[in-house]
Amino acid sequence: MAGFLASKCSHVGRSLLGGLGNKLSATVSTQHEMANNSFLSQIRSFIQMRTVLKVVDNSGAKKVMCIQALKGKKGARLGDTIVASVKEAYPNGKVKKGKVVYGVVVRAAMQKGRCDGSEVKFDDNAVVLVDKQGQPIGTRVFGPVPHELRRKKHVKILSLAGHIA
């Protein structure tokens, strides 16, 4: 009975490894599968409805929640304009909590390909608040801003930024 059980277990092990009896290939395969699973859990997505974004200007808002992306069916990316609701604000700012505002996405966690083959992505999602004409509400922009905003006609935001990435 013990011989039958041992042969049954070794047969199951071989079928799981694709007919290979080498234990080294099993650990390499397992590490490879774990690397793929951790990669799949870190996939970044578009800025879509109900995404909370950090405000990186001095307009008075701290955090906004996206209501609608004005361009694109899936959501907004770098340089796109969104409609957002202010969730947190400073007491003496120009923008108050609950106000519906427009914003330009200046940092996105989703990668964006560049013409030279490189990709740019940031650690957080950030926005600069603008009025209906596209002029910034604040007078300063904090943190890095990608130069892709120049193609999207947001030159004023680039001129206010301290660092262009």
PDB file of C-alpha atoms in Angstrom:
ATOM      1  CA  MET A   1       0.000   0.000   0.000  1.00  0.00           C
ATOM      2  CA  ALA A   2       2.838   2.412   0.837  1.00  0.00           C
ATOM      3  CA  GLY A   3       4.485   1.666  -2.543  1.00  0.00           C
ATOM      4  CA  PHE A   4       1.246   2.414  -4.357  1.00  0.00           C
ATOM      5  CA  LEU A   5       0.842   5.730  -2.499  1.00  0.00           C
ATOM      6  CA  ALA A   6       4.444   6.773  -3.209  1.00  0.00           C
ATOM      7  CA  SER A   7       4.126   5.971  -6.914  1.00  0.00           C
ATOM      8  CA  LYS A   8       0.806   7.835  -7.058  1.00  0.00           C
ATOM      9  CA  CYS A   9       2.326  10.962  -5.434  1.00  0.00           C
ATOM     10  CA  SER A  10       5.379  10.954  -7.709  1.00  0.00           C
ATOM     11  CA  HIS A  11       3.106  10.618 -10.731  1.00  0.00           C
ATOM     12  CA  VAL A  12       1.037  13.614  -9.582  1.00  0.00           C
ATOM     13  CA  GLY A  13       4.217  15.650  -9.081  1.00  0.00           C
ATOM     14  CA  ARG A  14       5.401  14.863 -12.594  1.00  0.00           C
ATOM     15  CA  SER A  15       2.107  15.813 -14.164  1.00  0.00           C
ATOM     16  CA  LEU A  16       2.108  19.165 -12.372  1.00  0.00           C
ATOM     17  CA  LEU A  17       5.627  19.891 -13.617  1.00  0.00           C
ATOM     18  CA  GLY A  18       4.843  18.922 -17.175  1.00  0.00           C
ATOM     19  CA  GLY A  19       6.682  15.580 -17.058  1.00  0.00           C
ATOM     20  CA  LEU A  20       9.880  16.979 -15.506  1.00  0.00           C
ATOM     21  CA  GLY A  21      11.140  15.289 -12.382  1.00  0.00           C
ATOM     22  CA  ASN A  22      13.774  17.920 -11.625  1.00  0.00           C
ATOM     23  CA  LYS A  23      13.129  19.775  -8.383  1.00  0.00           C
ATOM     24  CA  LEU A  24      15.248  22.748  -9.491  1.00  0.00           C
ATOM     25  CA  SER A  25      12.982  23.473 -12.449  1.00  0.00           C
ATOM     26  CA  ALA A  26       9.990  23.346 -10.110  1.00  0.00           C
ATOM     27  CA  THR A  27      11.369  26.128  -7.909  1.00  0.00           C
ATOM     28  CA  VAL A  28      12.327  28.242 -10.913  1.00  0.00           C
ATOM     29  CA  SER A  29       8.863  27.767 -12.344  1.00  0.00           C
ATOM     30  CA  THR A  30       7.261  28.711  -9.040  1.00  0.00           C
ATOM     31  CA  GLN A  31       9.400  31.842  -8.706  1.00  0.00           C
ATOM     32  CA  HIS A  32       8.549  32.786 -12.288  1.00  0.00           C
ATOM     33  CA  GLU A  33       4.822  32.342 -11.619  1.00  0.00           C
ATOM     34  CA  MET A  34       5.072  34.436  -8.440  1.00  0.00           C
ATOM     35  CA  ALA A  35       6.848  37.197 -10.360  1.00  0.00           C
ATOM     36  CA  ASN A  36       4.072  37.182 -12.966  1.00  0.00           C
ATOM     37  CA  ASN A  37       1.381  37.318 -10.271  1.00  0.00           C
ATOM     38  CA  SER A  38       3.036  40.289  -8.537  1.00  0.00           C
ATOM     39  CA  PHE A  39       3.410  42.017 -11.912  1.00  0.00           C
ATOM     40  CA  LEU A  40      -0.270  41.528 -12.691  1.00  0.00           C
ATOM     41  CA  SER A  41      -1.303  43.012  -9.349  1.00  0.00           C
ATOM     42  CA  GLN A  42       0.639  46.225 -10.108  1.00  0.00           C
ATOM     43  CA  ILE A  43      -1.066  47.085 -13.385  1.00  0.00           C
ATOM     44  CA  ARG A  44      -1.943  50.771 -13.392  1.00  0.00           C
ATOM     45  CA  SER A  45      -5.203  51.986 -14.878  1.00  0.00           C
ATOM     46  CA  PHE A  46      -6.660  55.167 -16.298  1.00  0.00           C
ATOM     47  CA  ILE A  47      -7.927  58.003 -14.155  1.00  0.00           C
ATOM     48  CA  GLN A  48     -11.620  57.298 -14.174  1.00  0.00           C
ATOM     49  CA  MET A  49     -14.747  58.137 -12.264  1.00  0.00           C
ATOM     50  CA  ARG A  50     -14.306  58.221  -8.433  1.00  0.00           C
ATOM     51  CA  THR A  51     -10.493  58.338  -8.610  1.00  0.00           C
ATOM     52  CA  VAL A  52      -9.092  60.537  -5.836  1.00  0.00           C
ATOM     53  CA  LEU A  53      -6.291  62.837  -7.025  1.00  0.00           C
ATOM     54  CA  LYS A  54      -3.843  65.061  -5.190  1.00  0.00           C
ATOM     55  CA  VAL A  55      -3.928  68.788  -6.043  1.00  0.00           C
ATOM     56  CA  VAL A  56      -0.416  70.172  -6.658  1.00  0.00           C
ATOM     57  CA  ASP A  57      -1.091  73.895  -6.892  1.00  0.00           C
ATOM     58  CA  ASN A  58      -1.909  76.655  -4.405  1.00  0.00           C
ATOM     59  CA  SER A  59      -5.577  77.022  -5.364  1.00  0.00           C
ATOM     60  CA  GLY A  60      -6.740  75.934  -1.897  1.00  0.00           C
ATOM     61  CA  ALA A  61      -7.803  72.349  -2.586  1.00  0.00           C
ATOM     62  CA  LYS A  62      -5.934  69.345  -1.198  1.00  0.00           C
ATOM     63  CA  LYS A  63      -7.741  66.403  -2.807  1.00  0.00           C
ATOM     64  CA  VAL A  64     -10.323  66.087  -5.560  1.00  0.00           C
ATOM     65  CA  MET A  65     -12.398  63.177  -6.813  1.00  0.00           C
ATOM     66  CA  CYS A  66     -12.837  62.704 -10.558  1.00  0.00           C
ATOM     67  CA  ILE A  67     -16.423  62.992 -11.755  1.00  0.00           C
ATOM     68  CA  GLN A  68     -15.821  62.662 -15.486  1.00  0.00           C
ATOM     69  CA  ALA A  69     -12.940  62.517 -17.946  1.00  0.00           C
ATOM     70  CA  LEU A  70     -13.654  64.946 -20.760  1.00  0.00           C
ATOM     71  CA  LYS A  71     -11.652  62.974 -23.328  1.00  0.00           C
ATOM     72  CA  GLY A  72     -11.491  59.269 -23.923  1.00  0.00           C
ATOM     73  CA  LYS A  73     -13.940  56.483 -23.286  1.00  0.00           C
ATOM     74  CA  LYS A  74     -11.802  54.614 -20.750  1.00  0.00           C
ATOM     75  CA  GLY A  75     -10.555  57.569 -18.724  1.00  0.00           C
ATOM     76  CA  ALA A  76      -7.989  60.355 -18.516  1.00  0.00           C
ATOM     77  CA  ARG A  77      -4.223  60.219 -18.953  1.00  0.00           C
ATOM     78  CA  LEU A  78      -1.412  62.783 -18.745  1.00  0.00           C
ATOM     79  CA  GLY A  79      -2.516  66.180 -20.021  1.00  0.00           C
ATOM     80  CA  ASP A  80      -6.228  65.372 -20.215  1.00  0.00           C
ATOM     81  CA  THR A  81      -8.859  67.572 -18.608  1.00  0.00           C
ATOM     82  CA  ILE A  82     -11.256  66.173 -16.015  1.00  0.00           C
ATOM     83  CA  VAL A  83     -14.258  67.422 -14.071  1.00  0.00           C
ATOM     84  CA  ALA A  84     -13.756  66.895 -10.346  1.00  0.00           C
ATOM     85  CA  SER A  85     -15.319  67.586  -6.975  1.00  0.00           C
ATOM     86  CA  VAL A  86     -13.203  69.057  -4.172  1.00  0.00           C
ATOM     87  CA  LYS A  87     -13.065  66.614  -1.242  1.00  0.00           C
ATOM     88  CA  GLU A  88     -10.521  68.350   1.027  1.00  0.00           C
ATOM     89  CA  ALA A  89      -9.575  72.029   1.052  1.00  0.00           C
ATOM     90  CA  TYR A  90      -7.574  74.548   3.079  1.00  0.00           C
ATOM     91  CA  PRO A  91      -9.713  76.987   5.095  1.00  0.00           C
ATOM     92  CA  ASN A  92      -8.628  80.232   3.380  1.00  0.00           C
ATOM     93  CA  GLY A  93      -8.191  78.985  -0.193  1.00  0.00           C
ATOM     94  CA  LYS A  94      -9.819  80.148  -3.417  1.00  0.00           C
ATOM     95  CA  VAL A  95     -11.582  76.796  -3.831  1.00  0.00           C
ATOM     96  CA  LYS A  96     -13.945  75.429  -1.171  1.00  0.00           C
ATOM     97  CA  LYS A  97     -14.951  71.869  -0.307  1.00  0.00           C
ATOM     98  CA  GLY A  98     -17.797  70.517  -2.448  1.00  0.00           C
ATOM     99  CA  LYS A  99     -17.151  72.802  -5.425  1.00  0.00           C
ATOM    100  CA  VAL A 100     -17.099  71.249  -8.902  1.00  0.00           C
ATOM    101  CA  VAL A 101     -13.919  72.250 -10.758  1.00  0.00           C
ATOM    102  CA  TYR A 102     -11.949  71.451 -13.901  1.00  0.00           C
ATOM    103  CA  GLY A 103      -8.457  70.021 -13.640  1.00  0.00           C
ATOM    104  CA  VAL A 104      -5.550  68.980 -15.868  1.00  0.00           C
ATOM    105  CA  VAL A 105      -3.829  65.693 -15.028  1.00  0.00           C
ATOM    106  CA  VAL A 106      -0.131  66.489 -14.554  1.00  0.00           C
ATOM    107  CA  ARG A 107       1.002  63.220 -12.928  1.00  0.00           C
ATOM    108  CA  ALA A 108      -0.447  59.769 -13.528  1.00  0.00           C
ATOM    109  CA  ALA A 109       0.583  56.377 -12.194  1.00  0.00           C
ATOM    110  CA  MET A 110      -0.167  54.814 -15.584  1.00  0.00           C
ATOM    111  CA  GLN A 111       2.827  54.805 -17.907  1.00  0.00           C
ATOM    112  CA  LYS A 112       2.858  56.925 -21.054  1.00  0.00           C
ATOM    113  CA  GLY A 113       5.137  56.101 -23.959  1.00  0.00           C
ATOM    114  CA  ARG A 114       7.349  58.798 -25.432  1.00  0.00           C
ATOM    115  CA  CYS A 115       8.560  59.249 -29.002  1.00  0.00           C
ATOM    116  CA  ASP A 116      12.116  58.139 -28.168  1.00  0.00           C
ATOM    117  CA  GLY A 117      10.875  54.799 -26.825  1.00  0.00           C
ATOM    118  CA  SER A 118      11.100  55.626 -23.129  1.00  0.00           C
ATOM    119  CA  GLU A 119       8.130  55.621 -20.796  1.00  0.00           C
ATOM    120  CA  VAL A 120       7.166  58.074 -18.075  1.00  0.00           C
ATOM    121  CA  LYS A 121       5.079  57.217 -15.011  1.00  0.00           C
ATOM    122  CA  PHE A 122       4.723  58.718 -11.571  1.00  0.00           C
ATOM    123  CA  ASP A 123       4.079  57.387  -8.070  1.00  0.00           C
ATOM    124  CA  ASP A 124       0.817  59.265  -7.603  1.00  0.00           C
ATOM    125  CA  ASN A 125      -2.071  60.810  -9.509  1.00  0.00           C
ATOM    126  CA  ALA A 126      -1.995  64.610  -9.387  1.00  0.00           C
ATOM    127  CA  VAL A 127      -3.967  67.436 -10.943  1.00  0.00           C
ATOM    128  CA  VAL A 128      -3.724  71.209 -11.409  1.00  0.00           C
ATOM    129  CA  LEU A 129      -7.050  73.048 -11.139  1.00  0.00           C
ATOM    130  CA  VAL A 130      -8.018  75.240 -14.108  1.00  0.00           C
ATOM    131  CA  ASP A 131     -10.993  77.397 -15.084  1.00  0.00           C
ATOM    132  CA  LYS A 132     -13.259  76.784 -18.079  1.00  0.00           C
ATOM    133  CA  GLN A 133     -10.814  78.520 -20.428  1.00  0.00           C
ATOM    134  CA  GLY A 134      -7.939  76.302 -19.281  1.00  0.00           C
ATOM    135  CA  GLN A 135      -6.049  78.939 -17.244  1.00  0.00           C
ATOM    136  CA  PRO A 136      -4.690  77.716 -13.865  1.00  0.00           C
ATOM    137  CA  ILE A 137      -6.520  78.892 -10.741  1.00  0.00           C
ATOM    138  CA  GLY A 138      -3.385  78.813  -8.582  1.00  0.00           C
ATOM    139  CA  THR A 139      -0.166  80.750  -9.087  1.00  0.00           C
ATOM    140  CA  ARG A 140       2.320  77.971  -8.258  1.00  0.00           C
ATOM    141  CA  VAL A 141       2.687  74.319  -9.278  1.00  0.00           C
ATOM    142  CA  PHE A 142       4.537  71.933  -6.963  1.00  0.00           C
ATOM    143  CA  GLY A 143       6.548  68.893  -8.006  1.00  0.00           C
ATOM    144  CA  PRO A 144       7.574  67.606 -11.412  1.00  0.00           C
ATOM    145  CA  VAL A 145       5.406  68.106 -14.489  1.00  0.00           C
ATOM    146  CA  PRO A 146       5.970  66.162 -17.752  1.00  0.00           C
ATOM    147  CA  HIS A 147       6.810  68.047 -20.933  1.00  0.00           C
ATOM    148  CA  GLU A 148       3.956  66.242 -22.750  1.00  0.00           C
ATOM    149  CA  LEU A 149       1.707  69.067 -21.524  1.00  0.00           C
ATOM    150  CA  ARG A 150       3.244  71.325 -24.179  1.00  0.00           C
ATOM    151  CA  ARG A 151       1.614  69.261 -26.932  1.00  0.00           C
ATOM    152  CA  LYS A 152      -1.717  69.455 -25.102  1.00  0.00           C
ATOM    153  CA  LYS A 153      -1.549  73.300 -25.086  1.00  0.00           C
ATOM    154  CA  HIS A 154      -1.025  73.689 -21.322  1.00  0.00           C
ATOM    155  CA  VAL A 155       2.011  75.968 -21.614  1.00  0.00           C
ATOM    156  CA  LYS A 156       0.929  78.165 -18.685  1.00  0.00           C
ATOM    157  CA  ILE A 157       1.100  75.157 -16.325  1.00  0.00           C
ATOM    158  CA  LEU A 158       4.593  74.373 -17.612  1.00  0.00           C
ATOM    159  CA  SER A 159       5.732  77.936 -16.987  1.00  0.00           C
ATOM    160  CA  LEU A 160       4.447  77.794 -13.375  1.00  0.00           C
ATOM    161  CA  ALA A 161       6.088  74.430 -12.661  1.00  0.00           C
ATOM    162  CA  GLY A 162       9.352  74.267 -10.792  1.00  0.00           C
ATOM    163  CA  HIS A 163      10.603  71.069 -12.440  1.00  0.00           C
ATOM    164  CA  ILE A 164       9.781  69.732 -15.920  1.00  0.00           C
ATOM    165  CA  ALA A 165      10.315  65.964 -16.314  1.00  0.00           C
TER     166      ALA A 165
END
